[in-house]
Amino acid sequence: MNIPEFKEFASASIDYIADYCENIRQLPVLPDVEPGYLSKALPKRAPEKGESWKTIMEDINKSIVPGLTQWHSPFFHAFFPTGQSYPAIVGELLMAGIGAVATKWESSPAVVELEVRVMDWLAKILGLPEEFLNCSEGPGGGLIQNAASDSTLVGILSGIYKKIQQLIDEGSPLLEWQIREKLVAYTSKESNSSVEKSGMIASVKMRLLSTDPEGSLRGPTLEDAIRNDKAAGLIPFCVVASLGTTGTCSMDNIKEIGQICSKEKLWLHIDAAYAGTAFACPEYRYILNGIENVDSFNFNPHKWMLVNGDCSAMWFRNCRYVEEAFKTKATLKVPKYQPEFEHMQIPDVRRFRALKLWFVIRIYGVDGIQKHVRRQVNLAKYLKELVDADPRFEVVISNLGVVCFRLLAEDSITQAILERITKRKNIYIMPYYFKSQLLFRFVVCSRFTLREDIDKSWNEISTQTSEVLKILGKKYCRNVERMCGSKGM
Ligand SMILES: *Cc1c(COP(=O)(O)O)cnc(C)c1O
């Protein structure tokens, strides 16, 4: 491909993206394809001779688009938002065009230094403590990781290193491998599955603790678990707390947890993958009460902060532990520049991801990011009002852009309604089991979502509920009425 062809292909792609965003509301949110549809449509072998980009773009329309779930449709209310915005798209493009990667500062100074500065901006936007900043006097700092999952793993590995060092320094009679096999970490049953997985990868026991009725992990539960494990001869070393659990966006009580971690010398890692963006708004910073005892903190600008993936921000109160934990024989030279990001992550090199973060922060401004959060939270509050006004339903938990509600009837009816809604493909909403109750889990995801889109989505839920209740007959309706009675309607 030569330069004129590249320019043509690239401008056609930009036009394509602009049209895609403009028409997102009209696209079906869920695809209508069967498993294996694409392997039937595509040739079994790669082409012998190169093809024209126009042919490929035709295939995008013919074969790819029909198989897409439209994550940016205003009727997409499943999972969590995935970041996308015009400045971030251009940032991705320039990152690919420049094509630089970095390990040490020498390998590409701008790649490293922009990340250092932008991560400090971001920490200040969220109101994180001074000690987390790269520019602080102390050993703290932050960098971009691939995902919340790797950040959790890196946090756990740092905690393992710190605990082993501590015990050795205290003159423990145990050998390192004997310490390792006794290590135990804690998280809640509501935390993301990646936390349990990180424990498996790190080869440590991970206890999944019960939460309070709000889905929050509390101090006394943690204290009990630590006491039992210590009595059994195990070595507690780490807690992974969630600020914004994946199911209900519940907040663990990091004030209570942090005090215990400080007393017991446990590493405290915070997973705020989705909800972290909300801390850009001062009115949500009360949730960070207790951050003074946090060792590492992570959130995903690639979820709610309009940055395309991957872009997961992670800070350490003290980078020394992760750097020591990840140091190899090849890396024992005196560094020319700190922090040394390559010793704080799992991959060897890093891409120029700071570029898209820089673009988003500069083009939206802090004010634009705050407006985005408040607008989406208000849309979620609006949905909550609609649910509250319907006597058949009850809101169970609602936090930030997430609203979890239930039908006042057996789970089997909720199941039937959700199946029907999914089959109709007008909106995408997911079930969530919370404290053994089946809930509708509704998330305001797309940055394109308007109030009238919420009306349409609610209308779909409401009318399909009526349809299912009609089909399932009087017996269930009576049941619903009786339960509504108990709600005082
Ligand atoms: C989405 C989510 C994750 C996983 O994020 P990745 O960046 O895909 O690893 C982890 N924790 C929480 C709380 C999440 O919501």
JSON list of N, CA and C in Angstrom, two decimals, residues 8 25 27 74 77 88 90 112 115 134 140-141 194 239 310 329 345 370 394 402 439 483:
[
{"chain": "A", "resi": 8, "resn": "GLU", "atom": "N", "xyz": [-6.35, 7.49, 1.26]},
{"chain": "A", "resi": 8, "resn": "GLU", "atom": "CA", "xyz": [-7.73, 7.21, 0.84]},
{"chain": "A", "resi": 8, "resn": "GLU", "atom": "C", "xyz": [-8.41, 6.23, 1.82]},
{"chain": "A", "resi": 25, "resn": "ARG", "atom": "N", "xyz": [-27.81, 5.02, 16.98]},
{"chain": "A", "resi": 25, "resn": "ARG", "atom": "CA", "xyz": [-29.15, 4.85, 17.56]},
{"chain": "A", "resi": 25, "resn": "ARG", "atom": "C", "xyz": [-30.02, 3.91, 16.70]},
{"chain": "A", "resi": 27, "resn": "LEU", "atom": "N", "xyz": [-28.88, 1.34, 14.82]},
{"chain": "A", "resi": 27, "resn": "LEU", "atom": "CA", "xyz": [-28.36, -0.02, 14.68]},
{"chain": "A", "resi": 27, "resn": "LEU", "atom": "C", "xyz": [-28.93, -0.94, 15.76]},
{"chain": "A", "resi": 74, "resn": "PRO", "atom": "N", "xyz": [-27.19, 3.53, 22.58]},
{"chain": "A", "resi": 74, "resn": "PRO", "atom": "CA", "xyz": [-27.81, 4.03, 23.81]},
{"chain": "A", "resi": 74, "resn": "PRO", "atom": "C", "xyz": [-28.75, 3.00, 24.44]},
{"chain": "A", "resi": 77, "resn": "HIS", "atom": "N", "xyz": [-27.26, -1.72, 27.82]},
{"chain": "A", "resi": 77, "resn": "HIS", "atom": "CA", "xyz": [-27.25, -1.50, 29.28]},
{"chain": "A", "resi": 77, "resn": "HIS", "atom": "C", "xyz": [-26.63, -2.68, 30.02]},
{"chain": "A", "resi": 88, "resn": "ALA", "atom": "N", "xyz": [-9.96, 10.17, 21.81]},
{"chain": "A", "resi": 88, "resn": "ALA", "atom": "CA", "xyz": [-9.27, 8.91, 22.10]},
{"chain": "A", "resi": 88, "resn": "ALA", "atom": "C", "xyz": [-9.05, 8.10, 20.82]},
{"chain": "A", "resi": 90, "resn": "VAL", "atom": "N", "xyz": [-8.55, 9.33, 17.84]},
{"chain": "A", "resi": 90, "resn": "VAL", "atom": "CA", "xyz": [-7.41, 9.94, 17.14]},
{"chain": "A", "resi": 90, "resn": "VAL", "atom": "C", "xyz": [-6.11, 9.62, 17.88]},
{"chain": "A", "resi": 112, "resn": "VAL", "atom": "N", "xyz": [7.74, 7.69, 27.78]},
{"chain": "A", "resi": 112, "resn": "VAL", "atom": "CA", "xyz": [7.82, 7.53, 29.22]},
{"chain": "A", "resi": 112, "resn": "VAL", "atom": "C", "xyz": [7.40, 8.82, 29.94]},
{"chain": "A", "resi": 115, "resn": "GLU", "atom": "N", "xyz": [3.67, 9.81, 29.91]},
{"chain": "A", "resi": 115, "resn": "GLU", "atom": "CA", "xyz": [2.91, 8.96, 30.82]},
{"chain": "A", "resi": 115, "resn": "GLU", "atom": "C", "xyz": [3.08, 9.40, 32.27]},
{"chain": "A", "resi": 134, "resn": "ASN", "atom": "N", "xyz": [3.85, 10.68, 40.68]},
{"chain": "A", "resi": 134, "resn": "ASN", "atom": "CA", "xyz": [5.22, 10.46, 40.21]},
{"chain": "A", "resi": 134, "resn": "ASN", "atom": "C", "xyz": [6.11, 11.62, 40.63]},
{"chain": "A", "resi": 140, "resn": "GLY", "atom": "N", "xyz": [6.32, 7.01, 45.66]},
{"chain": "A", "resi": 140, "resn": "GLY", "atom": "CA", "xyz": [5.07, 6.66, 44.99]},
{"chain": "A", "resi": 140, "resn": "GLY", "atom": "C", "xyz": [5.10, 6.96, 43.51]},
{"chain": "A", "resi": 141, "resn": "GLY", "atom": "N", "xyz": [4.09, 6.44, 42.79]},
{"chain": "A", "resi": 141, "resn": "GLY", "atom": "CA", "xyz": [4.00, 6.74, 41.37]},
{"chain": "A", "resi": 141, "resn": "GLY", "atom": "C", "xyz": [2.91, 5.95, 40.69]},
{"chain": "A", "resi": 194, "resn": "SER", "atom": "N", "xyz": [-11.93, -11.52, 38.07]},
{"chain": "A", "resi": 194, "resn": "SER", "atom": "CA", "xyz": [-10.50, -11.38, 37.80]},
{"chain": "A", "resi": 194, "resn": "SER", "atom": "C", "xyz": [-9.68, -11.35, 39.10]},
{"chain": "A", "resi": 239, "resn": "VAL", "atom": "N", "xyz": [-5.41, -7.59, 50.89]},
{"chain": "A", "resi": 239, "resn": "VAL", "atom": "CA", "xyz": [-6.85, -7.46, 50.67]},
{"chain": "A", "resi": 239, "resn": "VAL", "atom": "C", "xyz": [-7.04, -6.73, 49.34]},
{"chain": "A", "resi": 310, "resn": "ASP", "atom": "N", "xyz": [-6.67, -0.32, 25.28]},
{"chain": "A", "resi": 310, "resn": "ASP", "atom": "CA", "xyz": [-6.66, -0.51, 26.71]},
{"chain": "A", "resi": 310, "resn": "ASP", "atom": "C", "xyz": [-5.95, 0.64, 27.43]},
{"chain": "A", "resi": 329, "resn": "LYS", "atom": "N", "xyz": [17.92, -10.32, 36.79]},
{"chain": "A", "resi": 329, "resn": "LYS", "atom": "CA", "xyz": [19.38, -10.07, 36.77]},
{"chain": "A", "resi": 329, "resn": "LYS", "atom": "C", "xyz": [19.75, -9.04, 35.72]},
{"chain": "A", "resi": 345, "resn": "GLN", "atom": "N", "xyz": [5.17, -3.72, 35.59]},
{"chain": "A", "resi": 345, "resn": "GLN", "atom": "CA", "xyz": [4.14, -4.30, 34.74]},
{"chain": "A", "resi": 345, "resn": "GLN", "atom": "C", "xyz": [4.54, -5.68, 34.28]},
{"chain": "A", "resi": 370, "resn": "GLN", "atom": "N", "xyz": [-16.24, 15.64, 34.24]},
{"chain": "A", "resi": 370, "resn": "GLN", "atom": "CA", "xyz": [-17.23, 15.73, 35.32]},
{"chain": "A", "resi": 370, "resn": "GLN", "atom": "C", "xyz": [-18.65, 15.77, 34.76]},
{"chain": "A", "resi": 394, "resn": "GLU", "atom": "N", "xyz": [-39.22, -3.04, 42.27]},
{"chain": "A", "resi": 394, "resn": "GLU", "atom": "CA", "xyz": [-38.60, -2.39, 43.42]},
{"chain": "A", "resi": 394, "resn": "GLU", "atom": "C", "xyz": [-37.09, -2.25, 43.13]},
{"chain": "A", "resi": 402, "resn": "VAL", "atom": "N", "xyz": [-25.39, 2.52, 37.66]},
{"chain": "A", "resi": 402, "resn": "VAL", "atom": "CA", "xyz": [-25.92, 1.15, 37.72]},
{"chain": "A", "resi": 402, "resn": "VAL", "atom": "C", "xyz": [-27.21, 1.13, 38.55]},
{"chain": "A", "resi": 439, "resn": "LEU", "atom": "N", "xyz": [-32.01, -10.20, 39.80]},
{"chain": "A", "resi": 439, "resn": "LEU", "atom": "CA", "xyz": [-32.29, -8.78, 39.55]},
{"chain": "A", "resi": 439, "resn": "LEU", "atom": "C", "xyz": [-32.14, -8.44, 38.07]},
{"chain": "A", "resi": 483, "resn": "MET", "atom": "N", "xyz": [-47.75, -9.48, 46.20]},
{"chain": "A", "resi": 483, "resn": "MET", "atom": "CA", "xyz": [-46.44, -8.96, 46.60]},
{"chain": "A", "resi": 483, "resn": "MET", "atom": "C", "xyz": [-46.44, -7.43, 46.54]}
]
